[in-house]
Short mmCIF file of C-alpha atoms in Angstrom, two decimals:
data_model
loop_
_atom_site.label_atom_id
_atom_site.label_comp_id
_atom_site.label_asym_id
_atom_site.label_seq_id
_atom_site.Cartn_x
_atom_site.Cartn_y
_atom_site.Cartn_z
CA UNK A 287 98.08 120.33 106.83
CA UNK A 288 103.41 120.22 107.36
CA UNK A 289 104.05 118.62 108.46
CA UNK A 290 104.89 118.24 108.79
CA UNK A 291 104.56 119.75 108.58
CA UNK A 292 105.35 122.28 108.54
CA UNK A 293 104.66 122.28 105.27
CA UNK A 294 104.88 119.47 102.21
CA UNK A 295 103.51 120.43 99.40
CA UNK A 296 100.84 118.41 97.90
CA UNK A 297 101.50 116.02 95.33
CA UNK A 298 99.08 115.77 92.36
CA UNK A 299 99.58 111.47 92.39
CA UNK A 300 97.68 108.96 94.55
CA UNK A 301 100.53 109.90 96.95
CA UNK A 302 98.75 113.35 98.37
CA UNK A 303 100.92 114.83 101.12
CA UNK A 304 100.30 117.50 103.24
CA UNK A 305 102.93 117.47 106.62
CA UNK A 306 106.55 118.39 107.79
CA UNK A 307 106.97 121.40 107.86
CA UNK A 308 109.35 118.32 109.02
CA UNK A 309 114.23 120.77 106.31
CA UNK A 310 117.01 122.69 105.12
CA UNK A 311 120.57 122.69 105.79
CA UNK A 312 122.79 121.52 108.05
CA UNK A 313 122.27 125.18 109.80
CA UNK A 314 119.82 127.89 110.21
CA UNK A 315 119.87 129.65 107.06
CA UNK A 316 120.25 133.17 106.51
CA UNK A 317 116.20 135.19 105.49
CA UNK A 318 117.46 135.92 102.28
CA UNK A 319 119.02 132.50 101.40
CA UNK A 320 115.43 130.86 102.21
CA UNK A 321 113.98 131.26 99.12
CA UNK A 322 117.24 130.86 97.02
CA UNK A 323 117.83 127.35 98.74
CA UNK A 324 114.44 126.59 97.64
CA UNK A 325 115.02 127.82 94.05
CA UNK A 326 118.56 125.79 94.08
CA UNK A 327 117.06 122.89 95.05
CA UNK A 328 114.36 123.00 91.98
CA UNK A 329 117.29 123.55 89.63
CA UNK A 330 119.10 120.59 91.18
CA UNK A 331 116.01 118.10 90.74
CA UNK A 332 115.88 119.71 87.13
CA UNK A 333 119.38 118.84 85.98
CA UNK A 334 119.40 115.50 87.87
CA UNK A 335 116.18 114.10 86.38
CA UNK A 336 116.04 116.02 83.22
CA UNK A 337 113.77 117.90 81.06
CA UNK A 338 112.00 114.84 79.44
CA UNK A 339 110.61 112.81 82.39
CA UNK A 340 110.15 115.78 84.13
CA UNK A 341 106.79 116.14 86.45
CA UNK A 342 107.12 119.34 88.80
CA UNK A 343 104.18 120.67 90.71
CA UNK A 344 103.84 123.55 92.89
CA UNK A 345 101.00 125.12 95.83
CA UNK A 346 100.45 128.05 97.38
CA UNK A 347 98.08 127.98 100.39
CA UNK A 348 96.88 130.78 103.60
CA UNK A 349 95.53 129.14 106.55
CA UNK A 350 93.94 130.74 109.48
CA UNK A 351 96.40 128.79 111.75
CA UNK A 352 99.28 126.52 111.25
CA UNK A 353 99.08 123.17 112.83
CA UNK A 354 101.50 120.38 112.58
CA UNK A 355 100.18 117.45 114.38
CA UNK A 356 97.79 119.01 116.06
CA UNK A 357 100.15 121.80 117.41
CA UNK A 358 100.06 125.44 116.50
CA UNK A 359 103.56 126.24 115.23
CA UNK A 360 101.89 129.88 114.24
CA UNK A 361 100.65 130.86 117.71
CA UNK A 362 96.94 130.09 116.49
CA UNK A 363 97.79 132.93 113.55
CA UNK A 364 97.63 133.26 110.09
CA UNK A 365 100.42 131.94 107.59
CA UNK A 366 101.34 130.98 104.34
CA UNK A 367 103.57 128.34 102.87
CA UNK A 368 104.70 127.78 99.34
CA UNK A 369 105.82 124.46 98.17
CA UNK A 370 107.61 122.81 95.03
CA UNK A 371 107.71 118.50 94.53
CA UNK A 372 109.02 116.68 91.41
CA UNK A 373 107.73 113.02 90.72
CA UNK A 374 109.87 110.80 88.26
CA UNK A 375 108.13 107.88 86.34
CA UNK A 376 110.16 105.45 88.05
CA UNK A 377 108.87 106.13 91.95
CA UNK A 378 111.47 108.67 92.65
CA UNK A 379 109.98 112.15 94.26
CA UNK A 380 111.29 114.91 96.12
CA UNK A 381 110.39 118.31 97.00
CA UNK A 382 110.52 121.41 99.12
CA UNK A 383 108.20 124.28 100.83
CA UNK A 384 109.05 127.26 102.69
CA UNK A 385 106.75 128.71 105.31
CA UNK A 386 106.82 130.67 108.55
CA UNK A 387 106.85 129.62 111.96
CA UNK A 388 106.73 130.91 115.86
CA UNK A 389 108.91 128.65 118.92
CA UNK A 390 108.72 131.92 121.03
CA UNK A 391 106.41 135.02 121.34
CA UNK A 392 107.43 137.34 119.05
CA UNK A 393 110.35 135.50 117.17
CA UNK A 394 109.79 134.36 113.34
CA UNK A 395 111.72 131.84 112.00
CA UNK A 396 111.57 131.22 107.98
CA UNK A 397 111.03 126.97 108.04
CA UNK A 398 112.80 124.99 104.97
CA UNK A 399 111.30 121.64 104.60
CA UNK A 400 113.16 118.61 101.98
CA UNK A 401 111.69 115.61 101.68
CA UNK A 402 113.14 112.71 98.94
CA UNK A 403 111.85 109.36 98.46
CA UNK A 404 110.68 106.36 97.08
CA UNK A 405 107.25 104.34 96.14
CA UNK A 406 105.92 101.25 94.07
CA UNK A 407 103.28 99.40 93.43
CA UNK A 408 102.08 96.68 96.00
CA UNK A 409 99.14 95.46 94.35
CA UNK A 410 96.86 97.18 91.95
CA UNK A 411 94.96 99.44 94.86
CA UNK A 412 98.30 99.96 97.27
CA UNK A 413 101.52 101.51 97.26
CA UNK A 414 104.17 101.19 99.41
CA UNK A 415 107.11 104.59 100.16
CA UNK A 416 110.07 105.11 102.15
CA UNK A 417 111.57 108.39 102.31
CA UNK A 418 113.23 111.06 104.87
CA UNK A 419 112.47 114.72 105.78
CA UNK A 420 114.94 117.44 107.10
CA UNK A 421 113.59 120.65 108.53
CA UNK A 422 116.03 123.71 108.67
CA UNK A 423 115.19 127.09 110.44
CA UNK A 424 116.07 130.17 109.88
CA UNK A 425 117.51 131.86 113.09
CA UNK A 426 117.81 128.88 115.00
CA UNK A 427 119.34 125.51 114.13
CA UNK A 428 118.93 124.09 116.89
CA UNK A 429 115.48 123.20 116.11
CA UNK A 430 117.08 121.67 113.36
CA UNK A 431 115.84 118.03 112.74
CA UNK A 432 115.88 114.83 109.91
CA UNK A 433 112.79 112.22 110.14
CA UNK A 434 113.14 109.10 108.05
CA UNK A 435 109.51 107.25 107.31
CA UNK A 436 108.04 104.05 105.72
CA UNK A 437 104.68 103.70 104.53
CA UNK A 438 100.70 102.21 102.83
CA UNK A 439 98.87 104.17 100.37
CA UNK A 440 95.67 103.11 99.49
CA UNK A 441 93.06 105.15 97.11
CA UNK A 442 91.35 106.57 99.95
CA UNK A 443 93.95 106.26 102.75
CA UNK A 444 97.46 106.14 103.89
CA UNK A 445 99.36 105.02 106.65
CA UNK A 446 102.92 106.31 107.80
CA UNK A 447 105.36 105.79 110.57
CA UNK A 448 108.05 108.17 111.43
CA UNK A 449 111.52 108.28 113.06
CA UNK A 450 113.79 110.55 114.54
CA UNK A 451 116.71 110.71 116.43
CA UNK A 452 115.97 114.48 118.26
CA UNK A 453 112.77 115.93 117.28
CA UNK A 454 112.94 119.26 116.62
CA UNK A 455 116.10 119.26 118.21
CA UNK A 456 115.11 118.80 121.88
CA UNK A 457 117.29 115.24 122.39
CA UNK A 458 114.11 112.85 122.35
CA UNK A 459 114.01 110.15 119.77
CA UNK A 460 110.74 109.88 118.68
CA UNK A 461 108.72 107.64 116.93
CA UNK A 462 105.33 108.93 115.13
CA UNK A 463 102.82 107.06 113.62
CA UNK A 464 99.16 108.24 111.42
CA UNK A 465 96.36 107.60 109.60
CA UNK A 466 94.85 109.54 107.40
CA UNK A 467 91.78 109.23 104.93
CA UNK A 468 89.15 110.66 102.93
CA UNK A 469 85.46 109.99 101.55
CA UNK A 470 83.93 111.80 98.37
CA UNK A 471 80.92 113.17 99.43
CA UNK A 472 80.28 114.43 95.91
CA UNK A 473 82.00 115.30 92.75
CA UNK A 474 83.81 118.41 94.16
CA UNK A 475 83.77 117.69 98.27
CA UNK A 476 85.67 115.31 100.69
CA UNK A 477 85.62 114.62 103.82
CA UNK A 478 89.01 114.03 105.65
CA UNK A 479 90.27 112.81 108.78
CA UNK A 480 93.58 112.29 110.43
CA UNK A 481 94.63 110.48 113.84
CA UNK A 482 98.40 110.48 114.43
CA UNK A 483 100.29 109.50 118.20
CA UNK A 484 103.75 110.15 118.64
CA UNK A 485 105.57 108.47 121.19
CA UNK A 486 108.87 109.74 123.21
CA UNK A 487 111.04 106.68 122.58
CA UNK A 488 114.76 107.93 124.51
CA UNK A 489 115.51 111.37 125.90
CA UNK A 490 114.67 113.80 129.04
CA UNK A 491 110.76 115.47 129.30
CA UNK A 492 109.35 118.09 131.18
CA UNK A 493 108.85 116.68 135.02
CA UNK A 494 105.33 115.00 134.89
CA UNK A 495 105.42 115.28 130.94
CA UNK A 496 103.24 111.97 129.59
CA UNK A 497 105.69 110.50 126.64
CA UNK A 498 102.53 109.81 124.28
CA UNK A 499 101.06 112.64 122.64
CA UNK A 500 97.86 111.90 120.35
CA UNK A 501 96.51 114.16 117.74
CA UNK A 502 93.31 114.45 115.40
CA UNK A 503 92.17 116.37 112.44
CA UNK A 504 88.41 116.34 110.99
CA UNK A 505 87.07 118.43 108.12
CA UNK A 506 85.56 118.82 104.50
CA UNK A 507 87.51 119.89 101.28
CA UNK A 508 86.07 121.88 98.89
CA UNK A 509 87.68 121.63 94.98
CA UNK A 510 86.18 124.82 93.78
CA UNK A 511 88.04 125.23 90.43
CA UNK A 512 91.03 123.29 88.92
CA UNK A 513 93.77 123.62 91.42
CA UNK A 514 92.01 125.92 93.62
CA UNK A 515 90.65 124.08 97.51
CA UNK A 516 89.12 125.64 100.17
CA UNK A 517 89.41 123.43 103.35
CA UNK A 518 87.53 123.50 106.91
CA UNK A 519 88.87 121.51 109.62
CA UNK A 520 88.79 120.50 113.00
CA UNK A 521 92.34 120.00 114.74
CA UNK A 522 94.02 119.34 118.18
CA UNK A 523 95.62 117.69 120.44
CA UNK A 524 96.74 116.26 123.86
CA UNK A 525 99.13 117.34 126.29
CA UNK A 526 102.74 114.81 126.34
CA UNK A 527 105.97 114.51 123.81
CA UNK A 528 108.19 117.10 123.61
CA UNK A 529 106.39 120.49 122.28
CA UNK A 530 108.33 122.40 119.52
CA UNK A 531 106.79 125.98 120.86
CA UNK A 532 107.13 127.69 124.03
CA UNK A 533 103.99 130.00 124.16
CA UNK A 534 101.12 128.92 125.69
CA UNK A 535 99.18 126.57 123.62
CA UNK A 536 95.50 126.50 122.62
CA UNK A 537 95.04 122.79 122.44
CA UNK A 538 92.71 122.77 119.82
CA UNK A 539 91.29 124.70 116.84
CA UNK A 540 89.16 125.39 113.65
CA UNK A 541 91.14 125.74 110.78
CA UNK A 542 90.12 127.34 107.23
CA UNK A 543 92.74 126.74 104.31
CA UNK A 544 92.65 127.88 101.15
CA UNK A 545 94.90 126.79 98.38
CA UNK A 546 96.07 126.74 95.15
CA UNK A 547 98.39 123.69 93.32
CA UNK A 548 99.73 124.10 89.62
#
């Protein structure tokens, strides 16, 4: 559900995305320039694109624990994340969410997350996107980090692979790679899954650490009215890669969502 993670809004084309919380600026920003960065960077897409060809979509969702790739970035808590994205008829999108996250016991961080890119037709049932995410937090930039990704979009699946050059600022390049799908069990319900693996390509672990992590989501979404989705969902993980959060770690959890695009 952000990713990245923390936090992408979804998108109301065949391009649904749900990750980073994977951006921001170049530093931790300020609480109270969180949401104006976000509001900024509406107005920017705005004057850029213009009025015309305009296609802006928003979401608001709660969820009874934050995961991003199978790791709690919440400490297994309640948050919420809001989240603006702009599609242009020519394959151009971009977009932004702002959410809350915990690296340490106790310590909040407000989470920025950008995302811009690109996708086109492949054939008449796939689509193929490259684009980059930056995530930005508040308090503490050096969790600061930029993924670039390439990707398959299919009507009922996608497939994505991820790079970066210091995840979540902790020197490892990293390499990530997922598969994600769903399956209309009726007019109004889907089922979903997600397996991902990320893989420590360069950098210094934890003594003993494995450098292949592997994570897995399962669930059903509910569309109860237009825009409004209630979600139950399955999601952990194994131990390996570098972990974003210091705190000890359930590895795995059941996770109710409830959200609302427009």
């Amino acid at each position: 559900m952000l990713a990245h993670p923390c936090c992408r809004p979804a998108r109301r084309t065949a391009l649904a995305r749900t990750k980073p919380c994977s951006a921001g600026a170049e530093a931790g920003l300020p609480p109270r320039r969180l949401p104006h960065a976000l509001a900024v960077a509406g107005l920017a897409l705005a004057a850029v694109c213009g009025p015309a060809a305009a296609q802006f979509s928003g979401s608001v969702a709660v969820d009874s624990d934050y995961r991003y790739r199978g790791v709690t970035l919440s400490d297994n808590r309640p948050d919420a994340r809001i989240g603006l994205s702009y599609d242009h008829p020519s394959g151009w999108y971009a977009g932004a969410s702002l959410t809350r996250v915990i690296f340490e016991p106790g310590r909040y961080h407000g989470a920025l997350v950008a995302y811009a890119g690109y996708t086109r037709p492949w054939s008449t049932d796939l689509r193929w996107e490259l684009g980059a995410t930056h995530s930005s937090y508040e308090g503490d930039a050096r969790y600061d980090y930029t993924e670039a990704y390439a990707g398959l979009i299919g009507d009922l699946w996608s497939a994505r692979a991820y790079l970066s050059p210091d995840y979540f600022g902790s020197d490892v390049r990293t390499a990530y790679l997922e598969l994600e799908a769903n399956w209309p069990l009726s007019s109004t319900v889907r089922a979903i899954g997600h397996v991902g693996a990320l893989w420590s390509l360069h950098g210094d672990l934890e003594d003993g650490m494995s450098r292949l992590r592997t994570d897995a989501r399962a669930g059903v979404r509910w569309l109860v009215d237009d825009g409004l989705a209630v979600q139950l969902a399955w999601s952990g993980s194994s131990t390996g890669g570098p972990y974003p959060s210091a705190y000890e770690r359930r590895r795995s959890n059941v996770l109710l969502s409830v959200s609302y695009s427009f």
